[in-house]
C-alpha cells in the first residue's frame, strides 16, 4: 500500500510542477502587466498614497489584503474581492474605467489556477539593460555554449549499447545503482511503435521481430522511421509547440481555412528529415528566403504560418494596441518554442528572474512589428489576418488573369446597365408624371420679394427652383395662376426638393370654385410622387374662374422652396402609371433584357472559372520597417526611448547577425536562433525529443530553461546530444534513432524498492518511465484495431466552413461529427470547440506553446472509455474482426485480441483472467459468444494497459 501511495505522491508532484510552470507563465504574461499598468499607481509600496492599505506588488501583500480583508480567496476564487472589484460588483477598480471582459476572464482563470505568483521579497529589483552584468549572467548553465564532453568510462562496459548509455550509467554507478532489467521484446516493440509512429505494432511486425535479435530490432526501427506515420506522430509533437489550431479563438473565433498547409508542411518536413535549423529559419523568415522552384517557395511561405497561429483579439478597435498584442504573442512563442525563454515577461518591465531587459524585448518587438500579420477587416473593427497567394504554374496563372479580366469587364458592363435602367425608369416615371394635367413652372409664376434661384438639390421641374434664403419671413410669396381647359375636379400638387433644413410648415393657399383653403407642407420630407410632387388634395375648378395657388414664407421654420404646381384631372389619376408617350418603357424593357444576358454571361463565366490561386496563412514583410520604442509599463501610448532591432543580449555570440535598416530583421533573427553558436536552440530541441522518448526531459521544464526552470539532470549528456545533433546536420531521425538504440531507452519500467529509495523520481533513469498514450494515439489505436483507420493524408478539415466557428457548429456535439476515419492529426483543432476525447485526455492547449502536455487522472477519463459511444461501437467492430481469425480455442483467440488491441500477445496472467471471464458465460460455446467477447474487448480498451506504455 505504501508503494502505491508513494507512486501517487510522485505523480502528483510532477503534475503540480508542470501546473506551477504554466501558472507562473500565465501570471507573467496575463496578470502582472495589468497590475503594473492599472493598479500599482495606488497599490504598490512606492505609491505616493496607498489606497485602502492594499498592496498588490507582492504575493504576500496580495493574499493579506487591505482594510476590507484578503484580496483573494483560495477556497472560493470566484468570490475573491479582487475579482468582484474588477467586475464592479463591490468596489469599482480600477476607478478610471472597467477593464475589458477578456482581461477579467484572465484574472478569473488565474484565481482558479490557485493564483500562482512568483513574486517574493527576495526577487531582484527591476533594472535597466545597463545595470545587468551580462558576463556574470552568462555563467548560468543555459547561456553557456554546449561543449563536447569526453564519454565517461563505466565499470559495466558490456551493458552499454552506445555513447548515451555511458553518460547514464556513469551517474548510476556514482550513486551505487544498477539499471533495472530490460523490457521484454513485446513491450519494447509496442513502445517503439507508439513512440515513433503513434500507432501499435502490426501483427506482421510482431511475427517478424518478436523473437529475433538486435539486428532485426535495428531494421524495425529503420522501418518505423521511414514510414509516413513517423512524420504524422512527430509532427503532432511540434504542432503542440507551434500552438496549431484551425481557428483563431479569442473574442472572434474565426476559421483558419488554410492552417492545414502548415500542418502538412510540418509532417512532410519530419518525414523528409529536413535539418531542424532550416525549419527554424523557414518558420521565422521563409518568405524572405531565395528559392530554386515554385514548390520550394510555397513551402517556405507556408512555414511562416508559425507566426500566425496564435490567438488574436481581432475585434480590438485600438489597432496599435492590437498590433503590439500580436507582436507580444509572437515574441513569447518564439522565446518559448526555440529558446525556452519566457520572453513575454519583459513587455512591461525587466524580467524579474532572467537577464532579459525590457530593451531586449522591444529590440525583438521592432522586428515583429516590421512584419505584416494583419490586413483588412472581416467587418467593422474586426481585423483580418494576411493570406498571401501561393505560387501557381504559368498556364494556371494566365488562365486566372484572363478570367479575372473578363469578370471585371462584365461587372463593369453590368454596373453601367443597372445605372442606365435606373435612369430610364426614373425618366419614364418622371415623364409620365409631368405629362399629366397642367404643369406650371416657377418661371411662369408671379414672385413677391427676393427669391434665390438654385439647382443645388435634385430633382426639380424645368431649369431649377427658387428658395427664400430663410429671410424676410411673411414678406415673400409665389403665385401660380392658370385657366383650366374644362370644369371639374382636379388634384393639386406642388413640387419642391425635400431635405433636412427645409421648412416643415409651408403655407399653400388654393383658390378653387367653392372658395379657398390653406394646406401646410412639410418640405423636410421628400415628395412621395416620383420624388417630385406632393398631392395637396382634390378640389372643384371651373373655366370661368382662374385656378390659383399661392406659396408664402409666412411664419415658416426653415428654408421655403418653390418649384412648380400641377393640376391633374381626377379621371387621369386611375391611369397615372400607364402614360408613356415618349416610349421610355420600351427602352427600359430592352435594357433589362440586355442586363439579363450580361448576368447569365457572368454566371456562366464564374461556373467555368479556373481554380483560384491557393492561399496561405503566412506573414509578409511590412512596407515600412522601423525600430520600436519601449512601451513604458507595456502601455503602447506611453512611449520611452527607441531601441534598435536586435536579439537577446545574454544569448548573443561573437559576430551575431546585424540588421539592415531597410529590412524587418526577421531573416537575421532566424539565422541568429538557428546558428550552432546559439547556446539555447539545439539544447532545447534535443531536450524535447528526449522527453518524448524517455518520458521526462533532461531538463524537465522543457519550455523554460531560465532561472525558474529546472536544472538538467545530466548536463554533460544534454551538451553532447546538442553537439552531436548539430554535427549530424540537425537530423531529427538521427537523434531519435540514436536515443532508442540506447540501452537506457530499452529498460523495463518495473519498480524496485531499493533503487526507488535512492532515486524516487527516477531522475538518473535506472528504469524506464511509464508513459501515457496521447488522446490522438488512443483514438488512432482503436481505429487501427477495428481496421477502419485510413492512412492516407488529410487535407482541408475546414473546407466549406464559414468565417466564424459559431456558424460552422453543426449541433451540440460540435466537431465530433466532422471527424473522419483518418489519423487524428488531420481532424480539425478548433479553439473552444475541442472534441470530448481531446478535452478529457489532456490535449495540448493551442493557445500556448506546449512542449509538454499536462497529465491528469480524473474520473471522466474512465467514464469516457467505459460509457462513450465511440469505444462501445469500436469494441463491437473489433470483436467482429476478431472472429475472422482462425483461433482454435479461447487462449488463441485471447492472444489474437491482445495483438489487435494492445499490439502484443497476452501475458500468462492476462490470458488466465480473460479465459476465466469468458467461461462465466452461460453459453456453452464461449469461443463464439459475440456479446461476452465484445465486453472483454471493451474492458481491455478501458484498461490502463491500453492507455499506458510500459
Coordinates of N, CA, C and O in Angstrom, one line a residue, residues 891 894-896 898-899 904-911:
X891 N -7.7 -19.6 -25.6 CA -6.3 -19.0 -25.4 C -5.8 -18.3 -26.7 O -5.3 -17.2 -26.6
X894 N -7.8 -15.1 -27.3 CA -7.4 -14.1 -26.4 C -6.1 -13.5 -26.9 O -5.9 -12.2 -26.9
X895 N -5.1 -14.3 -27.3 CA -3.9 -13.8 -27.9 C -4.1 -12.9 -29.1 O -3.6 -11.8 -29.2
X896 N -5.0 -13.3 -30.0 CA -5.4 -12.5 -31.1 C -6.0 -11.2 -30.7 O -5.7 -10.1 -31.3
X898 N -5.5 -9.5 -27.9 CA -4.5 -8.7 -27.3 C -3.6 -8.1 -28.4 O -3.1 -6.9 -28.3
X899 N -3.3 -8.8 -29.4 CA -2.5 -8.3 -30.5 C -3.3 -7.2 -31.2 O -2.7 -6.1 -31.6
X904 N 0.4 -6.6 -28.7 CA 1.3 -7.6 -28.1 C 0.5 -8.8 -27.7 O -0.7 -8.6 -27.5
X905 N 1.1 -9.9 -27.6 CA 0.4 -11.1 -27.1 C 0.0 -10.9 -25.6 O 0.6 -10.1 -24.9
X906 N -1.0 -11.7 -25.2 CA -1.4 -11.6 -23.8 C -0.3 -12.3 -22.9 O 0.3 -13.3 -23.3
X907 N -0.1 -11.7 -21.7 CA 0.8 -12.3 -20.7 C 0.0 -13.4 -20.1 O -1.2 -13.5 -20.2
X908 N 0.7 -14.3 -19.4 CA 0.1 -15.5 -18.8 C -1.1 -15.2 -17.9 O -2.2 -15.7 -17.9
X909 N -0.9 -14.2 -17.0 CA -1.9 -13.8 -16.0 C -3.1 -13.2 -16.8 O -4.3 -13.5 -16.4
X910 N -2.8 -12.4 -17.7 CA -3.9 -11.7 -18.5 C -4.7 -12.8 -19.2 O -6.0 -12.7 -19.3
X911 N -4.0 -13.8 -19.8 CA -4.7 -14.8 -20.5 C -5.6 -15.6 -19.6 O -6.8 -16.0 -19.9

